[in-house]
Tab-separated table of C-alpha atoms and ligand atoms in Angstrom:
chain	number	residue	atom	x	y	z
A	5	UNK	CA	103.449	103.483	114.538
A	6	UNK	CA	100.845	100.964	112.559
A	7	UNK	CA	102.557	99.270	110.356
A	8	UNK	CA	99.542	97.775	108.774
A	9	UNK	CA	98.533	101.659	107.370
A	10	UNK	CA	101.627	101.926	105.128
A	11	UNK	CA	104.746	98.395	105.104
A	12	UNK	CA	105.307	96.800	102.089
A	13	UNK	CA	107.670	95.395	100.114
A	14	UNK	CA	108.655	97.500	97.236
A	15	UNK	CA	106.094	96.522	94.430
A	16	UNK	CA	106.766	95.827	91.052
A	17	UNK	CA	109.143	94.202	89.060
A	18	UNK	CA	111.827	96.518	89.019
A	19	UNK	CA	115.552	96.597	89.935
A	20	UNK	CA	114.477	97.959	93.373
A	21	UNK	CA	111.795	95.492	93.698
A	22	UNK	CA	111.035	92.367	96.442
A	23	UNK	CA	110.250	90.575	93.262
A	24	UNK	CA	113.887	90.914	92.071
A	25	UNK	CA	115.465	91.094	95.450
A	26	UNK	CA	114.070	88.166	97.534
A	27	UNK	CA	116.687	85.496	96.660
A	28	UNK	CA	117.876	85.533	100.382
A	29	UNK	CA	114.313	84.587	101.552
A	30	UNK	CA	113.820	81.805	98.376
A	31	UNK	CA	117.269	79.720	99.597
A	32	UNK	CA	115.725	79.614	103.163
A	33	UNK	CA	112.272	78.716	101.340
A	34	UNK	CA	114.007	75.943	99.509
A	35	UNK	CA	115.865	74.792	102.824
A	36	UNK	CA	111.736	74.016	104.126
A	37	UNK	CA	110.730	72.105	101.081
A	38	UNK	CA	110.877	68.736	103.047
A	39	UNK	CA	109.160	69.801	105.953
A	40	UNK	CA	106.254	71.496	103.966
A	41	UNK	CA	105.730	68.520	101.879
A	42	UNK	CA	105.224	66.014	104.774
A	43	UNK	CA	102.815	68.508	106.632
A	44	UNK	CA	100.580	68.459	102.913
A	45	UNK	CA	101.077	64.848	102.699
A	46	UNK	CA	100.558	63.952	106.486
A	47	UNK	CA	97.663	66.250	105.981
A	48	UNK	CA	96.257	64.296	103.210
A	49	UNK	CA	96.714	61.265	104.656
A	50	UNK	CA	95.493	61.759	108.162
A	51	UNK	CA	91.810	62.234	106.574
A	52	UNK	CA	89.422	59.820	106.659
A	53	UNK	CA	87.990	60.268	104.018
A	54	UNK	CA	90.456	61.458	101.269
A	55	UNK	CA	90.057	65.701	101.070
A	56	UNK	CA	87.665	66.717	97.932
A	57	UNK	CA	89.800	70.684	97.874
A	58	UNK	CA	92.740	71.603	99.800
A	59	UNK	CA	91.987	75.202	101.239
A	60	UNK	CA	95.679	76.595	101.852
A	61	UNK	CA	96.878	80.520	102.950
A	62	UNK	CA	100.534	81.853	102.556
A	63	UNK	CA	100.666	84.945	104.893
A	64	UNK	CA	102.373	87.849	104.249
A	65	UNK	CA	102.949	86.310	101.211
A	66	UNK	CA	104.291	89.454	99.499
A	67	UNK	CA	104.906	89.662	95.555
A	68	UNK	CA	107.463	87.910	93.162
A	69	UNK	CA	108.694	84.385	92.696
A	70	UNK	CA	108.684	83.148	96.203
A	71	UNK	CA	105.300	83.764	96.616
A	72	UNK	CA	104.231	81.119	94.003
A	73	UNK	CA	107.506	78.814	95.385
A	74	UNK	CA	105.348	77.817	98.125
A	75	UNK	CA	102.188	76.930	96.540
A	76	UNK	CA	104.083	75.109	93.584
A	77	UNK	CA	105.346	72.926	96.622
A	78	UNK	CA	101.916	71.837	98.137
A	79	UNK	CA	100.775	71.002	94.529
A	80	UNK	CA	103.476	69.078	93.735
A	81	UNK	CA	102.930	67.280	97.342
A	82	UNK	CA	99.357	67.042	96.676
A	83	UNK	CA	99.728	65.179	93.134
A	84	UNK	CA	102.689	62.910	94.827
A	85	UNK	CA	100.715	62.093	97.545
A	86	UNK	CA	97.279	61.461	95.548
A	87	UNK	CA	99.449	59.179	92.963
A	88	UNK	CA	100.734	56.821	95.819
A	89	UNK	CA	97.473	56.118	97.215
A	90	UNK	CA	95.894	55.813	93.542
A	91	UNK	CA	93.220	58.266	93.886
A	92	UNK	CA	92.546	61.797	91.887
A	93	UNK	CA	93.914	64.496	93.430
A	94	UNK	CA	91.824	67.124	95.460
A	95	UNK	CA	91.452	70.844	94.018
A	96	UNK	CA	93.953	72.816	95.833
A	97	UNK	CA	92.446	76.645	96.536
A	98	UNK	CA	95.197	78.767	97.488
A	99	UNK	CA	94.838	81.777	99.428
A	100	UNK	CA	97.091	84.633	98.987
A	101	UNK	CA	97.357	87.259	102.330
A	102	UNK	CA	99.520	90.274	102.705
A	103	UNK	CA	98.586	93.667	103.939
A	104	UNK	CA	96.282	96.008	101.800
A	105	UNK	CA	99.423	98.008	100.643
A	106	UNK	CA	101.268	94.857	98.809
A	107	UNK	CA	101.279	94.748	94.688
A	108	UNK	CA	98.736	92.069	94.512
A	109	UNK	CA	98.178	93.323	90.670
A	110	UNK	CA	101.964	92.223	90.358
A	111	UNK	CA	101.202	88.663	91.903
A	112	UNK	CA	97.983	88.644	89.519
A	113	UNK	CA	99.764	89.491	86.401
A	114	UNK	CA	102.444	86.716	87.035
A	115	UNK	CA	99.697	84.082	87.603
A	116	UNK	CA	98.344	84.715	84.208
A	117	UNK	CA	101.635	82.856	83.105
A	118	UNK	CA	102.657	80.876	85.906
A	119	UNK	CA	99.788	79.836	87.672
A	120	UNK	CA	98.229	77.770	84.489
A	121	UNK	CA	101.399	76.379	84.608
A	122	UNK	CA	101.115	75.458	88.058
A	123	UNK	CA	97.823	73.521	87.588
A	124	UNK	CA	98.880	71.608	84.192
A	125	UNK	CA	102.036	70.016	85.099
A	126	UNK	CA	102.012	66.700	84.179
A	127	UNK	CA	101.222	63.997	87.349
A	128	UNK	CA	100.611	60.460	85.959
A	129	UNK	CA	99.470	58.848	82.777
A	130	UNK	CA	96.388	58.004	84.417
A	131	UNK	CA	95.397	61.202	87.380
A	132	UNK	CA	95.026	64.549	86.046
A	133	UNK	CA	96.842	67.223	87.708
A	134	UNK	CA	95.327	68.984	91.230
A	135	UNK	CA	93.308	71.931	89.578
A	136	UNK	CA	94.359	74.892	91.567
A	137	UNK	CA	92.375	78.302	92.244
A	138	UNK	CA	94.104	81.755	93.752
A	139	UNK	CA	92.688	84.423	95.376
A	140	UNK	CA	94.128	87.438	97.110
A	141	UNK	CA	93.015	88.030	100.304
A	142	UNK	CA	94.418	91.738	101.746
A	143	UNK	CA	94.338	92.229	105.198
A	144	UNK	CA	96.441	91.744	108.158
A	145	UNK	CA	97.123	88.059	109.828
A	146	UNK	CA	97.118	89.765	113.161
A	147	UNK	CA	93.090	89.442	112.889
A	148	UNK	CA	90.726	86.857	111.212
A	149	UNK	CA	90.858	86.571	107.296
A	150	UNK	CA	89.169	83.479	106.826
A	151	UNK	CA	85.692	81.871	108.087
A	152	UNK	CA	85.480	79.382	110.867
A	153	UNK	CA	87.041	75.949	110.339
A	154	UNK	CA	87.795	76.687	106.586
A	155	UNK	CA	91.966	76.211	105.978
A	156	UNK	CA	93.476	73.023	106.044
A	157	UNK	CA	96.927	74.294	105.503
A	158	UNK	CA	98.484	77.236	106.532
A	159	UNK	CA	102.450	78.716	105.398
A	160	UNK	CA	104.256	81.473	106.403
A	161	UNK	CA	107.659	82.642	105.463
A	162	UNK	CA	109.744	85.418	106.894
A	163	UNK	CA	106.715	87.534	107.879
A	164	UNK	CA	106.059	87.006	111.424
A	165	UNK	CA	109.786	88.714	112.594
A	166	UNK	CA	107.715	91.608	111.924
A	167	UNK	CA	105.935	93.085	114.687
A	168	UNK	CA	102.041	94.815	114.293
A	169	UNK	CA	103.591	97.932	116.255
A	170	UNK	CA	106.954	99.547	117.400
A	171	UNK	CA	106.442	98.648	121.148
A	172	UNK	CA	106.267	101.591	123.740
A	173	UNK	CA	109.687	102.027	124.223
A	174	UNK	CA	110.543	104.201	128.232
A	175	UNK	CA	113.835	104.492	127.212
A	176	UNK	CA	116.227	105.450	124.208
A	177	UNK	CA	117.986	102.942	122.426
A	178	UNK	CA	121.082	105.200	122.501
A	179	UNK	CA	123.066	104.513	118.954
A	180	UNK	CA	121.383	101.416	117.866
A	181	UNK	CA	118.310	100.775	115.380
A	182	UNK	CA	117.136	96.905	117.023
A	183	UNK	CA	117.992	95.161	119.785
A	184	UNK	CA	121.999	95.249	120.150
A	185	UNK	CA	124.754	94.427	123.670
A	186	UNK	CA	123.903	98.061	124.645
A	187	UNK	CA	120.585	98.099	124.741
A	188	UNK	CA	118.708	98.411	128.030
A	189	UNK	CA	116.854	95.715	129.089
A	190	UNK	CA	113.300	97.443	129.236
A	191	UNK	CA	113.561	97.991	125.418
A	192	UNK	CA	114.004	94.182	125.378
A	193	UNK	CA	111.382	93.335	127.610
A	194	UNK	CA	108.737	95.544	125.803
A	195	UNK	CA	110.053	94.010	122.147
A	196	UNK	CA	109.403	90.486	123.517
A	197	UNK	CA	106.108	91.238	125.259
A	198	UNK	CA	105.325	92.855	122.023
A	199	UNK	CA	106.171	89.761	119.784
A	200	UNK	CA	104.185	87.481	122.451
A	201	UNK	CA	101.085	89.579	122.317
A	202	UNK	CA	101.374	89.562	118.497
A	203	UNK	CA	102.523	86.007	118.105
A	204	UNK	CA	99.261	84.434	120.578
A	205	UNK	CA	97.087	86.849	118.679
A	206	UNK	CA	97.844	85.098	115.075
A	207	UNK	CA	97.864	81.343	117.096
A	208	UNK	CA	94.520	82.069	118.406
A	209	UNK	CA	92.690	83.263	114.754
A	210	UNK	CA	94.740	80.641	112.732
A	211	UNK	CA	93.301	78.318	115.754
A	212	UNK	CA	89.638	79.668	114.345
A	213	UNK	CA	90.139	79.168	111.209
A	214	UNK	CA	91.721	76.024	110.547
A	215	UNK	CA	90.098	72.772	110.716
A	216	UNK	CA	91.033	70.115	113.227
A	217	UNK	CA	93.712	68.260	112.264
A	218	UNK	CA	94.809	71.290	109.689
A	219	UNK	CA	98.871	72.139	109.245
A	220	UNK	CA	100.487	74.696	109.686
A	221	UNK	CA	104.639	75.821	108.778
A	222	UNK	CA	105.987	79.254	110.218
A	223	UNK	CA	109.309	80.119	109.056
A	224	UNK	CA	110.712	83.316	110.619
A	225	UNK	CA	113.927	84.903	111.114
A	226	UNK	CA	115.169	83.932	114.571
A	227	UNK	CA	118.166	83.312	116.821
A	228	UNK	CA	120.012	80.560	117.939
A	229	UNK	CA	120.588	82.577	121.349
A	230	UNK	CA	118.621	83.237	124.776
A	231	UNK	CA	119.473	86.827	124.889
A	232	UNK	CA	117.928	88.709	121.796
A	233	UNK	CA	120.799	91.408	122.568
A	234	UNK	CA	123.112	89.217	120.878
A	235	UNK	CA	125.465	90.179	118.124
A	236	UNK	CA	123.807	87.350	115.951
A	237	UNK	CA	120.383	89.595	115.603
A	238	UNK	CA	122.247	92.606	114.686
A	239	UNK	CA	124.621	91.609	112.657
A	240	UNK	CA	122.584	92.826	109.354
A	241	UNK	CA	121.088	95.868	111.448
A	242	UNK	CA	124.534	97.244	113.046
A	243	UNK	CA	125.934	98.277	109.326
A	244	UNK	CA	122.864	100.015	108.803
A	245	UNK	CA	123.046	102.195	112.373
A	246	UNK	CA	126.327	102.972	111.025
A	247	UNK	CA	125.564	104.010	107.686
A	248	UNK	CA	122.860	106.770	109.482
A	249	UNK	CA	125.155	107.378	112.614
A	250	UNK	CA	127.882	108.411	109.748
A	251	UNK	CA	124.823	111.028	108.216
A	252	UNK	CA	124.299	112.088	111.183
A	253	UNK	CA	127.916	112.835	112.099
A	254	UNK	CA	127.680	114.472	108.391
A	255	UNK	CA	124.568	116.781	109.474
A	256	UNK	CA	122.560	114.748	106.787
A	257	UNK	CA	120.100	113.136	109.517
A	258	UNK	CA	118.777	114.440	112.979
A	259	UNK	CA	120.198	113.184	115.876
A	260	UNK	CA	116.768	113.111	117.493
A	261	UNK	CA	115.327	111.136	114.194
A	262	UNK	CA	118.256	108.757	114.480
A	263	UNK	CA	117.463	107.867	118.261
A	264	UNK	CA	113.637	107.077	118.195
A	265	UNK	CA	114.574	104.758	115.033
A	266	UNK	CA	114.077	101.331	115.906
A	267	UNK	CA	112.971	98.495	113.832
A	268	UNK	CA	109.470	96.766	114.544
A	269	UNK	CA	110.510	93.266	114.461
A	270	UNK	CA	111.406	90.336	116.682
A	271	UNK	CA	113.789	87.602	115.738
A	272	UNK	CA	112.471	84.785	118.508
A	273	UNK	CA	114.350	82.027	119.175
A	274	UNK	CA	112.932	78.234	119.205
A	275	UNK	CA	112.335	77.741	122.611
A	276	UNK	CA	110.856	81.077	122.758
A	277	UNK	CA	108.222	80.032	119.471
A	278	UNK	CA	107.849	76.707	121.098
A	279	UNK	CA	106.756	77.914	124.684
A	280	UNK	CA	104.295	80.114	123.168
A	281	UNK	CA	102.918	77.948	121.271
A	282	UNK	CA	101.974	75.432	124.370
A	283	UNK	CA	101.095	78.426	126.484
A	284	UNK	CA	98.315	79.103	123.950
A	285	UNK	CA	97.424	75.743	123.767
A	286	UNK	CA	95.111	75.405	119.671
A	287	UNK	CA	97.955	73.733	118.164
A	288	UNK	CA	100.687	70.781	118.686
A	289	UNK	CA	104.637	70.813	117.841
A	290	UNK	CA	105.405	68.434	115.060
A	291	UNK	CA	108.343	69.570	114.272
A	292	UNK	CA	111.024	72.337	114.943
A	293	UNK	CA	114.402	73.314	113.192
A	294	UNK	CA	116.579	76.042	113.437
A	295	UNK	CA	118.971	76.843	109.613
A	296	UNK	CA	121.113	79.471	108.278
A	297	UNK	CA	121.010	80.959	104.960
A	298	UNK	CA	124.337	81.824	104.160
A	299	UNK	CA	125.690	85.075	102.715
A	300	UNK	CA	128.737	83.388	101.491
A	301	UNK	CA	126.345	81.324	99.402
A	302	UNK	CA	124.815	84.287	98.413
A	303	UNK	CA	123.161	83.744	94.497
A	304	UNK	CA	120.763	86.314	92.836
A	305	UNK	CA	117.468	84.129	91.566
A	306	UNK	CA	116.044	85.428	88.101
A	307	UNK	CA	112.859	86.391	88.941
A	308	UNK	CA	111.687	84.014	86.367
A	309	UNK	CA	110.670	81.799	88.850
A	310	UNK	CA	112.874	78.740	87.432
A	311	UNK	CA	115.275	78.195	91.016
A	312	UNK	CA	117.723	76.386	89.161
A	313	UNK	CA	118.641	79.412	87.285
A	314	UNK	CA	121.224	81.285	89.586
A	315	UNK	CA	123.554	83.555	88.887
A	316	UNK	CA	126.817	83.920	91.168
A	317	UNK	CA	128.357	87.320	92.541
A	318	UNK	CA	131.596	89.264	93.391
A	319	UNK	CA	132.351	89.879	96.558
A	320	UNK	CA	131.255	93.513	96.218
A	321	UNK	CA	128.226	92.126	94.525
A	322	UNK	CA	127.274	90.757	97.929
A	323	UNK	CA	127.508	93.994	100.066
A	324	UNK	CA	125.098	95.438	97.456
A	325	UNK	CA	122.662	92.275	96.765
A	326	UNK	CA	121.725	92.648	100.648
A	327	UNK	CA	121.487	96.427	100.909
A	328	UNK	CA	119.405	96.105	97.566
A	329	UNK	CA	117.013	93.005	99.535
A	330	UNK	CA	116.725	94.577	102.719
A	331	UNK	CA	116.057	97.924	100.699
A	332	UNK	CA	113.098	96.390	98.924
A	333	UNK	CA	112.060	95.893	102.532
A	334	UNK	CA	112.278	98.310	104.761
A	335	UNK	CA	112.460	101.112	102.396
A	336	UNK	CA	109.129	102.320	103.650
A	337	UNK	CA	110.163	101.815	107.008
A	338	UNK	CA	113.170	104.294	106.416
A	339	UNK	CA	111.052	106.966	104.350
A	340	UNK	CA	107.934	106.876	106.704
A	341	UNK	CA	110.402	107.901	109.865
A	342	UNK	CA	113.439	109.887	108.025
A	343	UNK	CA	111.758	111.000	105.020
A	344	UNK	CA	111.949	110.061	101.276
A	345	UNK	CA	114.949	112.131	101.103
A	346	UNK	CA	117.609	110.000	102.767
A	347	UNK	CA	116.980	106.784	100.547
A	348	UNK	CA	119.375	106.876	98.225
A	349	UNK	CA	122.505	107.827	100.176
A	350	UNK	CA	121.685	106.132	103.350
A	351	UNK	CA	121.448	102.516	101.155
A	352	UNK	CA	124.749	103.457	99.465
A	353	UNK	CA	126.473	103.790	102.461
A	354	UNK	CA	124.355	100.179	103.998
A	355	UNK	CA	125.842	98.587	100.967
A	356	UNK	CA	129.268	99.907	101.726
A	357	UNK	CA	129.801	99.050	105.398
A	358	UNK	CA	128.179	95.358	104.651
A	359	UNK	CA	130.870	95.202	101.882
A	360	UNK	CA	133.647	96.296	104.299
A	361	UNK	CA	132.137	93.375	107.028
A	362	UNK	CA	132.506	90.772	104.391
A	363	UNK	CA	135.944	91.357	103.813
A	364	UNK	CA	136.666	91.293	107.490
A	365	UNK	CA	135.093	87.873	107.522
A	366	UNK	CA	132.305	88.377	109.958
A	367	UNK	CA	129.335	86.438	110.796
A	368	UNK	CA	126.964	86.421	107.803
A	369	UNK	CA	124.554	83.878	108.135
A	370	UNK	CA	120.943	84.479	108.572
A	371	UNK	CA	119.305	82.138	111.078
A	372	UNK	CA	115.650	81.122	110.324
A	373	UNK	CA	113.611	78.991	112.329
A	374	UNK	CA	110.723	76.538	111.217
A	375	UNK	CA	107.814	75.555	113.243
A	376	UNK	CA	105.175	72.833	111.844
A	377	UNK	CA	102.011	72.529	113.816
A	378	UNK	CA	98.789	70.654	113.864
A	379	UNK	CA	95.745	72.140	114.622
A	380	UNK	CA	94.302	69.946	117.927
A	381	UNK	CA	90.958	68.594	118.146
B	406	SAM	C1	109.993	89.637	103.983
B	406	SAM	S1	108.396	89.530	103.284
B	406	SAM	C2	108.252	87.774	103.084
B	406	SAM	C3	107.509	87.444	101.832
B	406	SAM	C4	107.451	85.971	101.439
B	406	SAM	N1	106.656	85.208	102.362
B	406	SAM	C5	108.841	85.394	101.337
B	406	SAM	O1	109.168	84.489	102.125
B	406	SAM	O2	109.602	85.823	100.467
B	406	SAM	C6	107.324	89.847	104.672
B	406	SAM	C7	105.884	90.074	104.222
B	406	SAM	O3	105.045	90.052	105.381
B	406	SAM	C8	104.027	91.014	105.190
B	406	SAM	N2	103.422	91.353	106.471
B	406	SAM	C9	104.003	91.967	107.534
B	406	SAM	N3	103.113	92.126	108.520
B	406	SAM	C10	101.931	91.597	108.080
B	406	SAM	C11	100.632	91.436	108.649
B	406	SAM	N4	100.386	91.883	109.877
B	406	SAM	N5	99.677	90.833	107.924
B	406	SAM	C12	99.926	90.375	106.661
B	406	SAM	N6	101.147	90.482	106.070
B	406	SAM	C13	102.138	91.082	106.772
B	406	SAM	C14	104.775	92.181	104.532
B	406	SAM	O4	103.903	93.088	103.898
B	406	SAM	C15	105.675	91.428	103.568
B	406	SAM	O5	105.101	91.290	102.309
């Protein structure tokens, strides 16, 4: 299974959409704010002479309001940063990356609005604004996108979980859709190798084309835990076996379909991220943290861009704001192996056993961990 032929997010702007349902990923986007803003500032800083344009990428960037979160915060960094030393702020070119099958004519048609925005807002009396330029750039981050020495800043959020391929998997993964307690250990060892051969593949063409001295922040859904069979990287997963284990009992899905469905992703813990990043040796550790977003906390963002407008949901609410943002992405995932067919009723039934988890007060955070790096000379 490719991924890169067919995943995306669901396009549009829609009720079903990632625009509308990425609020999960936004409060963990918020929670790096700090950390990206001293990487752009250090960045700025650490040059000798003071940068003329600021070449950044966000990979995997996707569609909606999140996608313009991140750039909004390396402006604003740019013009802080440019203020305190006195000087005019560089032009910032920002690079936007996703695989060929993303809604980049939904990101395009929200710049028209947003994006003048994002270059006119006010800095000082006396510096103008950082003049910022987009561009789309489709393709996948598990190869080169840019030319040689060319970004000085790279970002990622929640993309790199996800793996290029489903690993070759010599056994089944009896009753489960990721890792889980009962899986065997050579599907674990083949979903790690997996992520490793990924995860030194991006390192080494981000190590091409960044500059020396260039920053990077990778934010990706991890664990806190050594063993990835741990409860805490199944806890959103194990409603969703359930909800196709009960339409299988139900003679709605195949038995057979339901056992050779497993989830390409990796959720890596810190000292996993951090050890491959020395093994491969382009790029130094700056700095490392490990958050959860919190269900509990759970708020729906108006995909009007403006975070400070949240609104706050029922407890029944929650159950079906995650089914509806995991829906808008893995919904391909889902059709592509079980068929179109299943969608509706299989995310009804998600949205009901996550509702039913809730009330019995399980875990419900989801644990992210942040990585900034520095390109070495
Ligand atoms: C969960 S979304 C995250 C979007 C956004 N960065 C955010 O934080 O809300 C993951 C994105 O990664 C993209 N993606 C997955 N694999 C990719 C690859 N190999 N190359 C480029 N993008 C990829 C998906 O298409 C998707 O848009």
């Amino acid at each position: 299974m490719d991924l890169v032929k067919f995943f995306h997010m669901n396009g549009g702007v829609g009720e079903a959409s990632y625009s509308s349902n990425s609020g999960l990923q936004r409060m963990g986007i918020m929670k790096t704010r700090r950390v990206i803003e001293e990487a752009v500032s250090n960045l700025c800083l650490s040059n000798i002479k003071y940068p003329k344009t600021l070449v950044m990428a966000d990979l995997g960037c996707s569609l909606g309001p999140n996608t313009l979160l991140v750039g909004s915060m390396v402006i604003n960094a740019v013009a802080k940063t440019s203020q305190e030393m006195g000087l005019n702020p560089p032009e910032v070119q920002i690079n936007l990356n996703d695989l060929p099958t993303n809604d980049f004519n939904t990101i395009f048609c929200a710049l028209q609005e947003r994006g003048k925005k994002l270059s006119t807002e006010k800095v000082s009396d006396v510096h103008s604004p950082p003049s910022c330029y987009f561009t789309g750039v489709p393709g996948s981050y598990f190869g080169r996108l840019f030319p040689t020495e060319s970004l000085n800043f790279v970002h990622s959020s929640y993309s790199l979980q996800w793996l290029s391929q489903l690993p070759e998997l010599e056994e089944i993964n009896k009753g489960n859709i990721y890792l889980a307690s009962t899986t065997p250990e050579s599907i674990s060892k083949a979903y790690y190798e997996q992520f490793q051969a990924d995860f030194f593949q991006f390192l080494r063409c981000r190590s091409e084309e960044m500059m020396v001295g260039g920053r990077m922040v990778l934010t990706l859904a991890g664990r806190t835990t050594e063993d990835p069979r741990g409860e805490e990287s199944y806890y959103l997963w194990r409603p969703l076996a359930m909800a196709l284990q009960e339409m299988v009992s139900e003679g709605l899905v195949d038995e057979a379909k339901f056992d050779t469905f497993n989830l390409p992703q990796f959720t890596a813990s810190p000292t996993e991220i951090m050890k491959l990043v020395e093994i491969e040796g382009s790029f130094s550790i700056d700095h490392v943290e490990i958050f959860d977003v919190n269900w509990e906390n759970w708020k729906t963002n108006k995909h009007d861009n403006d975070a400070s407008q949240v609104i706050e949901t029922d407890d029944n609410d929650v159950g079906h704001a995650v089914a509806k943002s995991i829906r808008a992405g893995i919904e391909t995932l889902v059709a592509n192996h079980f068929g179109e067919d299943i969608l509706e009723d299989v995310f009804m039934r998600y949205a009901k056993f996550l509702t039913q988890r809730k009330s019995k007060k399980e875990d419900q955070t989801l644990v992210s961990v942040t990585v900034s790096l520095i390109r070495k000379g």
